[in-house]
Coordinates of C-alpha atoms and ligand atoms in Angstrom, one line a residue:
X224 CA 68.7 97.6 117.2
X225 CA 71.4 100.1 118.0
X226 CA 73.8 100.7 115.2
X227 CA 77.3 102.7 115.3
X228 CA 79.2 103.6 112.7
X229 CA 82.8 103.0 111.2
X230 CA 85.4 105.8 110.0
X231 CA 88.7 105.4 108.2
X232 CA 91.7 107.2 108.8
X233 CA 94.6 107.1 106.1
X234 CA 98.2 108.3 105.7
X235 CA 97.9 110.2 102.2
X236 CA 101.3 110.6 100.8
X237 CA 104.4 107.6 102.0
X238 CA 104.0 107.0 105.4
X239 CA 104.9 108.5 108.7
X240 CA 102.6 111.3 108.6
X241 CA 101.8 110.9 112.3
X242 CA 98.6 108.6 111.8
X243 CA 99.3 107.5 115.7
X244 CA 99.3 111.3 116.8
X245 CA 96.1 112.3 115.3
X246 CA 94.4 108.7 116.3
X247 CA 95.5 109.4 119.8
X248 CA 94.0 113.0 120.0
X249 CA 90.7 111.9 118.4
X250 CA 90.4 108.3 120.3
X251 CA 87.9 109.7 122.3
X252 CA 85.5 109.7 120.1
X253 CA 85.7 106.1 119.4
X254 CA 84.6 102.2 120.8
X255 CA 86.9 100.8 118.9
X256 CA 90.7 101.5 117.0
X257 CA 91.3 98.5 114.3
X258 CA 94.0 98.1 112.1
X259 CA 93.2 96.1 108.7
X260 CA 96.6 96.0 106.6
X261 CA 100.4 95.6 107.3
X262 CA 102.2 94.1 110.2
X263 CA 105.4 95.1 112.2
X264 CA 106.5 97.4 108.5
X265 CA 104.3 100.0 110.2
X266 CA 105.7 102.2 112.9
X267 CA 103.6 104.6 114.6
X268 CA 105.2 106.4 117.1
X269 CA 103.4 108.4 120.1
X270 CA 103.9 110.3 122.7
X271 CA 101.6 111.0 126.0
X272 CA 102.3 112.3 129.7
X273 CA 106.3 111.6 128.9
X274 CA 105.9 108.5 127.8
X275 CA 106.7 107.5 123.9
X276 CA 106.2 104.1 122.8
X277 CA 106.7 103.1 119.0
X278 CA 103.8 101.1 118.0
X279 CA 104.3 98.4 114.7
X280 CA 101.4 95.9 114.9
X281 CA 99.2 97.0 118.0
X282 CA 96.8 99.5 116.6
X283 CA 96.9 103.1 118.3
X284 CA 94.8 104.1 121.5
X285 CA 96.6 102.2 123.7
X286 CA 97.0 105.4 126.0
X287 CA 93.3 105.1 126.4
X288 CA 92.5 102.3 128.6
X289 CA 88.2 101.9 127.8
X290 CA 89.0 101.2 124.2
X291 CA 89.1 98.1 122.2
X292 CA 91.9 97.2 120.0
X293 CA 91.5 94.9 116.8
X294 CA 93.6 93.4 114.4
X295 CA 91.7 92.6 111.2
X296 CA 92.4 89.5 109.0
X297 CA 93.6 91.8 106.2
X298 CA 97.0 92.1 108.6
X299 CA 99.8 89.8 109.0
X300 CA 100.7 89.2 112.6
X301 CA 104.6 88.3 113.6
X302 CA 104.4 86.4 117.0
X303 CA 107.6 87.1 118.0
X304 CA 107.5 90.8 117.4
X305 CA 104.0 91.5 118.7
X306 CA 104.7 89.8 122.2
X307 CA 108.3 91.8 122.3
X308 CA 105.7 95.0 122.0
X309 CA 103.1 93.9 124.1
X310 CA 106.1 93.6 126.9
X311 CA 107.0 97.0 126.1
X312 CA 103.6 98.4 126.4
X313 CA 102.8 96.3 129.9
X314 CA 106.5 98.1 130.7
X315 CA 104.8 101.5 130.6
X316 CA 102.4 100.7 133.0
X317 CA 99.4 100.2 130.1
X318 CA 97.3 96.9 129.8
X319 CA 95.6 95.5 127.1
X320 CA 94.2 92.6 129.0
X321 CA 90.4 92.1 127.4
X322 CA 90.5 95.1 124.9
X323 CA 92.6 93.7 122.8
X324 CA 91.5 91.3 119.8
X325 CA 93.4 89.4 116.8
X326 CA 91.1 88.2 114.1
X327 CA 91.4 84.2 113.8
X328 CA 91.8 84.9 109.7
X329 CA 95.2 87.0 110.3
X330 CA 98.0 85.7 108.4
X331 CA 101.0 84.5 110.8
X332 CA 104.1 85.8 109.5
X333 CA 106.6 83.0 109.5
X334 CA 110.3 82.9 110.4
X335 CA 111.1 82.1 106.5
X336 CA 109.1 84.9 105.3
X337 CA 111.8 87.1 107.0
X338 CA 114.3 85.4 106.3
X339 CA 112.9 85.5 102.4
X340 CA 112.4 89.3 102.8
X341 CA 115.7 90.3 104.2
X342 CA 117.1 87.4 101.2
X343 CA 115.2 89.6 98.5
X344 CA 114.0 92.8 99.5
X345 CA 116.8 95.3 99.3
X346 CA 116.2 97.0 96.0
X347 CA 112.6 97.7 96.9
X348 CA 113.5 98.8 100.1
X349 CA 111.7 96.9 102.4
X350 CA 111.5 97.1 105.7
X351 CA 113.0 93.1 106.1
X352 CA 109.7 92.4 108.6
X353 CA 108.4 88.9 106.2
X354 CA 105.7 91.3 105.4
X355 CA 105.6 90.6 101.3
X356 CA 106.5 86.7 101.3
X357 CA 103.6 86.5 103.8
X358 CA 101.2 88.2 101.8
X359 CA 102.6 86.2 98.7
X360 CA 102.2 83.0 100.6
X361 CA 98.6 84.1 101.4
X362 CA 97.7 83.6 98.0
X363 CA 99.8 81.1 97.0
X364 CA 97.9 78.7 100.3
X365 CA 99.4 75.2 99.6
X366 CA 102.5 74.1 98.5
X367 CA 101.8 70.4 97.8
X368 CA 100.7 69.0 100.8
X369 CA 102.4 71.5 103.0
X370 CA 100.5 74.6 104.2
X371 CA 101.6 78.1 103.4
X372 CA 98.9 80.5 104.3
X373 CA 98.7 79.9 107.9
X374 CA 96.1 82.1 110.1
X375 CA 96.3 82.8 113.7
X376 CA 93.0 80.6 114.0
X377 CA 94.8 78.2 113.1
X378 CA 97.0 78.3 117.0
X379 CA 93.5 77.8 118.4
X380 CA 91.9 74.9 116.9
X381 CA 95.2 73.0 115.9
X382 CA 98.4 74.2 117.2
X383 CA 100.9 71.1 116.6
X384 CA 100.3 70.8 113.1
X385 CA 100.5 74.4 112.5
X386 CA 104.3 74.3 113.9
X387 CA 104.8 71.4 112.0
X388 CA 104.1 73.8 108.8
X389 CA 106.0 76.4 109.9
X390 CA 109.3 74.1 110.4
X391 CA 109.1 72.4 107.2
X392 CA 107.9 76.0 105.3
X393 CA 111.4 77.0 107.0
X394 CA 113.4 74.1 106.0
X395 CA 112.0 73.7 102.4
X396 CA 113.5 77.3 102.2
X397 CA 116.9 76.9 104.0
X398 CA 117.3 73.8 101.1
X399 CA 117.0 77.2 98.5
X400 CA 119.9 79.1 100.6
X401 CA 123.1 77.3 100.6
X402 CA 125.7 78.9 103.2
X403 CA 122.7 80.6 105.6
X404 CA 123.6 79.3 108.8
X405 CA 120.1 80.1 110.5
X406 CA 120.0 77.7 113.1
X407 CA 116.1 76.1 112.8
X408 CA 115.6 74.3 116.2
X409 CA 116.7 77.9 118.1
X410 CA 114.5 79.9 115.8
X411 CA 110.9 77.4 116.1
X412 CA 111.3 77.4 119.8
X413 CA 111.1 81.3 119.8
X414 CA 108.2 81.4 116.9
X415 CA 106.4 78.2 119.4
X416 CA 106.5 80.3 122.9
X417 CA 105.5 83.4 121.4
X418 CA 102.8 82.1 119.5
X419 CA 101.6 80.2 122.2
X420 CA 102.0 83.2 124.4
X421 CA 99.5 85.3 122.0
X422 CA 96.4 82.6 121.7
X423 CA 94.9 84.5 125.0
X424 CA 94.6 87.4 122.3
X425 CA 92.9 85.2 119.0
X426 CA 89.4 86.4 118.3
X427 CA 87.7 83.0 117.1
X428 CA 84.4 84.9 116.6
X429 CA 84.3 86.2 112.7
X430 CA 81.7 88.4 113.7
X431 CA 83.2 90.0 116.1
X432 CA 82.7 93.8 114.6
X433 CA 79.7 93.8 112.8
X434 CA 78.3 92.6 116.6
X435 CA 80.3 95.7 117.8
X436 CA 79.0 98.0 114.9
X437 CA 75.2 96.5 115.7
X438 CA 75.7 97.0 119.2
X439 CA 76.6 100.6 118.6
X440 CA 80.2 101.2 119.0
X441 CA 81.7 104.1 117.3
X442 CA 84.9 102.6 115.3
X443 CA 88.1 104.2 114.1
X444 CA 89.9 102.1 111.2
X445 CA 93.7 103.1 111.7
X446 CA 95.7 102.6 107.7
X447 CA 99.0 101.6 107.6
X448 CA 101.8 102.4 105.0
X449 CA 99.7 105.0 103.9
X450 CA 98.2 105.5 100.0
X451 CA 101.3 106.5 97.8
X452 CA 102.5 102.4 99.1
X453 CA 99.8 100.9 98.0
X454 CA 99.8 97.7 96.3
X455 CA 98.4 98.5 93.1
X456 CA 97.9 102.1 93.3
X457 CA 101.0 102.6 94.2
X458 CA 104.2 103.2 92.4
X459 CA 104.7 99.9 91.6
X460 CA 107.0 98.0 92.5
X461 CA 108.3 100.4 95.4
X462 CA 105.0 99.4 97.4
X463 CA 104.3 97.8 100.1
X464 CA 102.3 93.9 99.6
X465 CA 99.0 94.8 101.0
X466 CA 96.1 97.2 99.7
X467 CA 96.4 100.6 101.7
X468 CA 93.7 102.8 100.4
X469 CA 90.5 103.7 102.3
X470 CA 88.2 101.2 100.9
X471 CA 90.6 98.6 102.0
X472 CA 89.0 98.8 105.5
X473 CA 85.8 97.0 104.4
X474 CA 87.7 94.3 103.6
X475 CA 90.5 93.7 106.2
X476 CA 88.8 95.4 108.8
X477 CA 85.8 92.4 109.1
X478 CA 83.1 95.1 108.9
X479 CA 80.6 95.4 105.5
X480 CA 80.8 99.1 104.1
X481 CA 77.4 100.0 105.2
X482 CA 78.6 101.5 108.3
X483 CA 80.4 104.0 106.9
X484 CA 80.5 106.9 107.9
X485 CA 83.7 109.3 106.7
X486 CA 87.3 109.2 105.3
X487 CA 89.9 111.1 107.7
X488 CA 93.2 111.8 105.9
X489 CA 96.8 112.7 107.8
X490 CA 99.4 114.5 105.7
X491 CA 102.4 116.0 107.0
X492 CA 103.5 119.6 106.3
X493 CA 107.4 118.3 104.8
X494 CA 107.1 114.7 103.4
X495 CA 109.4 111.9 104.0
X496 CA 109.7 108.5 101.8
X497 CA 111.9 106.2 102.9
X498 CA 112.9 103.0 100.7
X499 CA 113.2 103.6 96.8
X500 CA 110.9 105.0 94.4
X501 CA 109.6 108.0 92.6
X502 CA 109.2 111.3 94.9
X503 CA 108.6 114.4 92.8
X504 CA 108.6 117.1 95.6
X505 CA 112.5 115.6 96.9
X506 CA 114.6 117.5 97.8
X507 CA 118.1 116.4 95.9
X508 CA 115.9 114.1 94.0
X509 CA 118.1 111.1 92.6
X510 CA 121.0 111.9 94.5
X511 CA 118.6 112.3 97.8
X512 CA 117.4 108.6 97.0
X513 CA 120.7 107.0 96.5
X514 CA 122.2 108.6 99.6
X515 CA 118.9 107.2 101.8
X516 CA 119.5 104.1 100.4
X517 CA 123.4 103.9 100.9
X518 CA 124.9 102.3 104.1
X519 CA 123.7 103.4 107.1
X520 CA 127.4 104.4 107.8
X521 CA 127.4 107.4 105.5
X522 CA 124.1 108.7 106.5
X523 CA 122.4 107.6 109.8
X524 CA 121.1 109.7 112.6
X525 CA 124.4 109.4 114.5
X526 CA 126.4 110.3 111.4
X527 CA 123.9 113.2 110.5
X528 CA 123.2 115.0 113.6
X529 CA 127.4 115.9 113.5
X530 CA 126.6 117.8 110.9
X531 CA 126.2 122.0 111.0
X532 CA 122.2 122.2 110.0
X533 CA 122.4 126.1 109.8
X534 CA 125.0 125.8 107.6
X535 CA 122.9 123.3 105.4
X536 CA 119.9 124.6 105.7
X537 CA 121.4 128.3 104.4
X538 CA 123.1 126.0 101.2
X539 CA 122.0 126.7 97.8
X540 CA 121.6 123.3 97.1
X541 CA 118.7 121.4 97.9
X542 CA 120.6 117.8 98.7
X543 CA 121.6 119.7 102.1
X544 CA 118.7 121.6 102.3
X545 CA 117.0 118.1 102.9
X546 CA 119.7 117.2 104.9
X547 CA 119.0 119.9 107.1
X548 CA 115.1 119.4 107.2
X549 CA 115.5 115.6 108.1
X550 CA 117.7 116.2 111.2
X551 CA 115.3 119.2 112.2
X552 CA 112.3 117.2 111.9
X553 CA 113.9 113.5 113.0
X554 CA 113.1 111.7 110.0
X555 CA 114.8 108.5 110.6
X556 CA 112.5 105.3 110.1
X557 CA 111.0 103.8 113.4
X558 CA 110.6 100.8 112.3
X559 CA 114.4 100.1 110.2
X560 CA 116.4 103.4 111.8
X561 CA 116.9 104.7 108.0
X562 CA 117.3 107.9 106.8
X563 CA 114.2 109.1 105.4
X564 CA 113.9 111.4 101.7
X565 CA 112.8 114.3 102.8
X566 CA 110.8 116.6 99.9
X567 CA 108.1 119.7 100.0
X568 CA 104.9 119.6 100.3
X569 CA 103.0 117.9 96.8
X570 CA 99.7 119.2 96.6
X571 CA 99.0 117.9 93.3
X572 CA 99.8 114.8 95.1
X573 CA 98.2 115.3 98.0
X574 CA 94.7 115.9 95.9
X575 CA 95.0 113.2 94.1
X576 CA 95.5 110.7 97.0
X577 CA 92.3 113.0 98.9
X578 CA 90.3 112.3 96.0
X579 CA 90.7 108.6 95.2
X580 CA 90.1 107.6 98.2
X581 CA 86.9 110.1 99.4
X582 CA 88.9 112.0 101.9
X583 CA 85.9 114.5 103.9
X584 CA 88.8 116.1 106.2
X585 CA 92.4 116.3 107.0
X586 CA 95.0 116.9 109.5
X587 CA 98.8 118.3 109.2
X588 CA 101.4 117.3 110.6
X589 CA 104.7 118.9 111.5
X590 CA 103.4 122.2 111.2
X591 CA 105.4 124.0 113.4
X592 CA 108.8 122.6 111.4
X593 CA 107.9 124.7 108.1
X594 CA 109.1 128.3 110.2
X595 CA 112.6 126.4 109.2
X596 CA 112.1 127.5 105.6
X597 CA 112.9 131.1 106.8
X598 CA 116.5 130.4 107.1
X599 CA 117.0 128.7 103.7
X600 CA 118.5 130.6 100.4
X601 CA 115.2 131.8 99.2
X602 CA 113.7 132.3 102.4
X603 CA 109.7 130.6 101.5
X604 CA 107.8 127.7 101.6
X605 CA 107.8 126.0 98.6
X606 CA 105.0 124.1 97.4
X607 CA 104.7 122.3 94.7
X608 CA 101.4 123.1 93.2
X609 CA 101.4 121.8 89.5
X610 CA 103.2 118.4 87.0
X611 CA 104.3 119.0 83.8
X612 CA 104.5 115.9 82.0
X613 CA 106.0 115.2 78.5
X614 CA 105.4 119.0 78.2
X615 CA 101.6 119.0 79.5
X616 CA 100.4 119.6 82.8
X617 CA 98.9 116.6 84.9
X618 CA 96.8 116.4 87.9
X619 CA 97.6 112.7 88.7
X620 CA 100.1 110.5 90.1
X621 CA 101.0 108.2 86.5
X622 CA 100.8 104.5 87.3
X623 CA 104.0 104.5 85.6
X624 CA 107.5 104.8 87.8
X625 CA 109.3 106.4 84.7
X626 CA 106.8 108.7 83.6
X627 CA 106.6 109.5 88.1
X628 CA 110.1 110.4 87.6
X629 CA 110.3 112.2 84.5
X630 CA 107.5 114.5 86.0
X631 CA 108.6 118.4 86.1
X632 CA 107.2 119.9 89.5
X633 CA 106.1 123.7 89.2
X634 CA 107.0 125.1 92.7
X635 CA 105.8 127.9 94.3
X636 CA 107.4 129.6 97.6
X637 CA 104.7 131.1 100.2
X638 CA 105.6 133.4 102.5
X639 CA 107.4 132.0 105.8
X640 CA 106.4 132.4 109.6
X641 CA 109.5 133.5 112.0
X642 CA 108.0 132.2 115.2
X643 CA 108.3 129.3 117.2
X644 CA 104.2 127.9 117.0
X645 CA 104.7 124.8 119.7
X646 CA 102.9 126.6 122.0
X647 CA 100.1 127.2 119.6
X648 CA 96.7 125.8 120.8
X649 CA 94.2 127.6 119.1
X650 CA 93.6 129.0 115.0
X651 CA 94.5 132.7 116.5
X652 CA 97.5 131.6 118.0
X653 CA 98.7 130.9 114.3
X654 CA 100.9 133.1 112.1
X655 CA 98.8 134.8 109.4
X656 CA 101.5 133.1 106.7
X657 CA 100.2 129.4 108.0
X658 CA 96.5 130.5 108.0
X659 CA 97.2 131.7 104.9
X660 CA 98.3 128.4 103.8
X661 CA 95.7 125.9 105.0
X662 CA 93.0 128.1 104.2
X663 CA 94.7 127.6 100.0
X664 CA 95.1 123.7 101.2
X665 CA 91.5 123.5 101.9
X666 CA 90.2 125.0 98.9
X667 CA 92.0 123.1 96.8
X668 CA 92.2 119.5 98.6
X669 CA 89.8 119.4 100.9
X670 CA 89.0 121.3 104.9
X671 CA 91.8 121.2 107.6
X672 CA 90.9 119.9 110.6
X673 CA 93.2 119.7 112.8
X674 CA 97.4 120.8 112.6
X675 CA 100.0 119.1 114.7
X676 CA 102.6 121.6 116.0
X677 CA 104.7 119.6 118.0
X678 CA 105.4 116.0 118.4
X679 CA 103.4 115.5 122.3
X680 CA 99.4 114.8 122.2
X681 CA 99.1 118.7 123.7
X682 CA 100.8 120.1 120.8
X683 CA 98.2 120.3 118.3
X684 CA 95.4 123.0 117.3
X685 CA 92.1 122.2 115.8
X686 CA 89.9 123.8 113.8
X687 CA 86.0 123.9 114.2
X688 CA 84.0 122.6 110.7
X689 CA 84.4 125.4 108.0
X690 CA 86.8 128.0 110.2
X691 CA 88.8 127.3 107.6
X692 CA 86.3 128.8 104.9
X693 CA 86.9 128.2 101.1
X694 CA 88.3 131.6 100.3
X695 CA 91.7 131.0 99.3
X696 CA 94.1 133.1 100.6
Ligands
IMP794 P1 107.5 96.4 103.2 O1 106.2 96.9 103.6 O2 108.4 96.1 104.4 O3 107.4 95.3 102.2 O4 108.3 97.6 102.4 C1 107.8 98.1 101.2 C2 108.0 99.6 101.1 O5 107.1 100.2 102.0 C3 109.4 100.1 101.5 O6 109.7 101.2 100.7 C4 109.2 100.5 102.9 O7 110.1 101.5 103.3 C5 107.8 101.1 102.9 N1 107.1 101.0 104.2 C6 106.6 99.9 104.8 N2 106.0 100.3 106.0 C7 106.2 101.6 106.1 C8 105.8 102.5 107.1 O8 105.1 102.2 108.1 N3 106.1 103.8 106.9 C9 106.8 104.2 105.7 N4 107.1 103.4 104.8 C10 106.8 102.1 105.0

């Protein structure tokens, strides 16, 4: 019998590294995209032929119409949400009619998991989706008599008594909210016609991917939230609720290990965080955190992009030189609007995430922002390239969130490109400071594959196996 063969792409450092963009450039070499963590937290934006389309729960490839799209029973699926993107996709002139599959074990977010996670969530930072209560609820299952883990199977095969859960899961928590005015009979009938709406989608076969596997298909697992958010790995509690790491794919992807074949990771050249939480390589560090986190009326987009970026970018103080970097490079969260921290690359960080979860390649993101560096006080690219912790050096990410935040980075700056590289398509159209640098990135984390240098599916250079040879630079 035929057999294919699975591969997992990861973020490696918080999330929004462009896992989309790189899974849209190397779809074609797939059967088969599947997500197996998160829900509508994840926001994976992408951008093809003029089009742009945010993605949260629909896994990536959509601009390719031959592939299959599956959501694994380690996500949680939001009715509601999914069907509001699935209208936005059918918008764009792109159908997912027969390609697209939801396992029958996927948790169903419920309306009081939102309303739980936007009751609860704020100091974590959570992106209010219902994403943690659901997971909670997962392993909580039963509450008495009354159902909490409730799976998209369970529209299928029994659709009235799953509502009847979902109504008294919502009023049992209204009863534990005095004052919130949610009005129930308005909120069930838009949960009932969505999730009504998105049976034609349910997968009720279980072995639905190791048939695809046996049958040959090449698959592409597409992470969400990205390492650094895991669950336990993670800096705890400023995670995410599900497990985010590479091997995670073998178990809410619906496929045994055995067809493994590699681990793909996506990092991105300046690294964002958004939500709260340790971040070594921030620029502004504490005060950086506490102004992402303030109201949006101090620091959204629309408040931000007023603001004179030469002038901050030039400041000797790196709290604007963030500023600076996250209205050059757009950092505001797809899926919540917020600002995002904004810090330097961490390869100590970077290495650490590459080598816990197996990472064979990688791809980098953003490339073609770092040229901004130039026009900054000291003029380099600084990389942090070593911890110091309690006095020692580390080459770990501590489990613990004070010992993360105590941690001294030692920075380096590299020397800076001058010119504009989105028109770069090949490794010779590259300044000799970038080669420089991801020749150094692949000796000491692991080979460069592929760079983006622009946000649009053209804008990207790749690099043959070994082109990048391990001499560092
Ligand atoms: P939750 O996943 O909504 O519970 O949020 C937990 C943490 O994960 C927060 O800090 C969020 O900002 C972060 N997070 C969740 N999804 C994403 C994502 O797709 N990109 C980046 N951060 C995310």
């Amino acid at each position: 019998m035929a057999s294919g063969f699975s591969d997992v792409l990861i973020g490696l450092q918080y999330g929004d590294e462009g896992k989309a963009r790189i899974i849209d450039t190397i779809a074609h070499e797939y059967d088969v995209i599947a997500r197996f963590n998160g829900g509508s937290n994840a926001g994976h934006t992408i951008e093809s032929n003029g089009k742009r389309i945010s993605l949260h729960q629909v896994p990536s490839g959509i601009f390719h119409d031959d592939k299959i799209l599956y959501i694994g029973s380690g996500c949680v699926v939001n009715p509601e949400k999914l069907m509001a993107e699935i209208a936005e996709i059918s918008a764009l002139g792109l159908s997912l009619a027969g390609r697209f599959h939801i396992s029958s074990l996927a948790t169903l977010v419920q309306p009081h998991h939102v309303l739980v996670d936007q009751m609860t969530g704020g100091h974590i930072g959570t992106t209010g989706q219902g994403i943690g209560p659901a997971y909670a609820d997962r392993a909580l299952r039963l509450r008495g008599t009354c159902l909490l883990h409730i799976r998209t199977g369970d529209l299928l095969s029994h659709p009235e008594n799953t509502f009847k859960h979902v109504r008294e899961n919502l009023e049992v928590t209204l009863k534990t909210m005095p004052g919130q005015q949610l009005d129930i009979e308005k909120t069930m009938q838009a949960f009932t016609t969505a999730a009504l709406a998105m049976v034609q989608y349910i997968q009720d076969d279980t072995l639905f991917m190791p048939k695809l596997a046996a049958a040959g298909k090449r698959i592409l697992f597409e992470g969400a939230q990205s390492f650094m958010l895991d669950v336990v790995k993670g800096s705890v509690p400023f995670v995410t609720s599900s497990a985010t790491l590479a091997a995670a794919a073998y178990v809410g992807g619906d496929l045994p290990p055995k067809f493994h074949r590699k681990t793909i990771g996506v990092a991105k050249a300046i690294m964002s965080r958004v939500g709260n939480g340790p971040f070594v390589s921030e620029f502004g560090g504490v005060r950086s955190e506490e102004y992402c986190m303030a109201d949006r009326s101090v620091n959204s987009r629309d408040v931000e992009k007023k603001l004179d970026v030469e002038k901050l970018l030039a400041s000797a103080d790196p709290f604007e030189v963030g500023k600076a970097l996250r209205i050059l490079g757009y950092e505001y969260g797809a899926t919540t609007g917020r600002p995002r921290r904004v810090g330097s690359l961490d390869l100590v960080q970077l290495a650490y995430a590459a080598r816990s979860n197996g990472v064979d390649e990688l791809y980098l993101n953003k490339c073609d922002l770092l040229k901004d560096f130039a026009r900054t006080a000291e003029g380099t690219i600084p990389l942090v390239t070593g911890y110091i912790s309690d006095g020692h050096p580390i080459d770990y990410v501590p489990a613990s969130v004070e010992i993360g935040r105590a941690i001294k980075p030692v920075t380096e700056g590299i020397a800076c490109f001058t010119r504009d590289i989105a028109e770069a398509r090949k490794p010779s159209d590259l300044p000799a400071e970038l080669t420089a640098m991801l020749k150094r990135i692949s000796a000491s984390v692991c080979p460069v594959r592929g760079i983006g240098v622009g946000p649009a599916r053209e804008q990207y250079v790749a690099f043959p196996e070994d082109s990048l040879k391990k001499t560092a630079a």
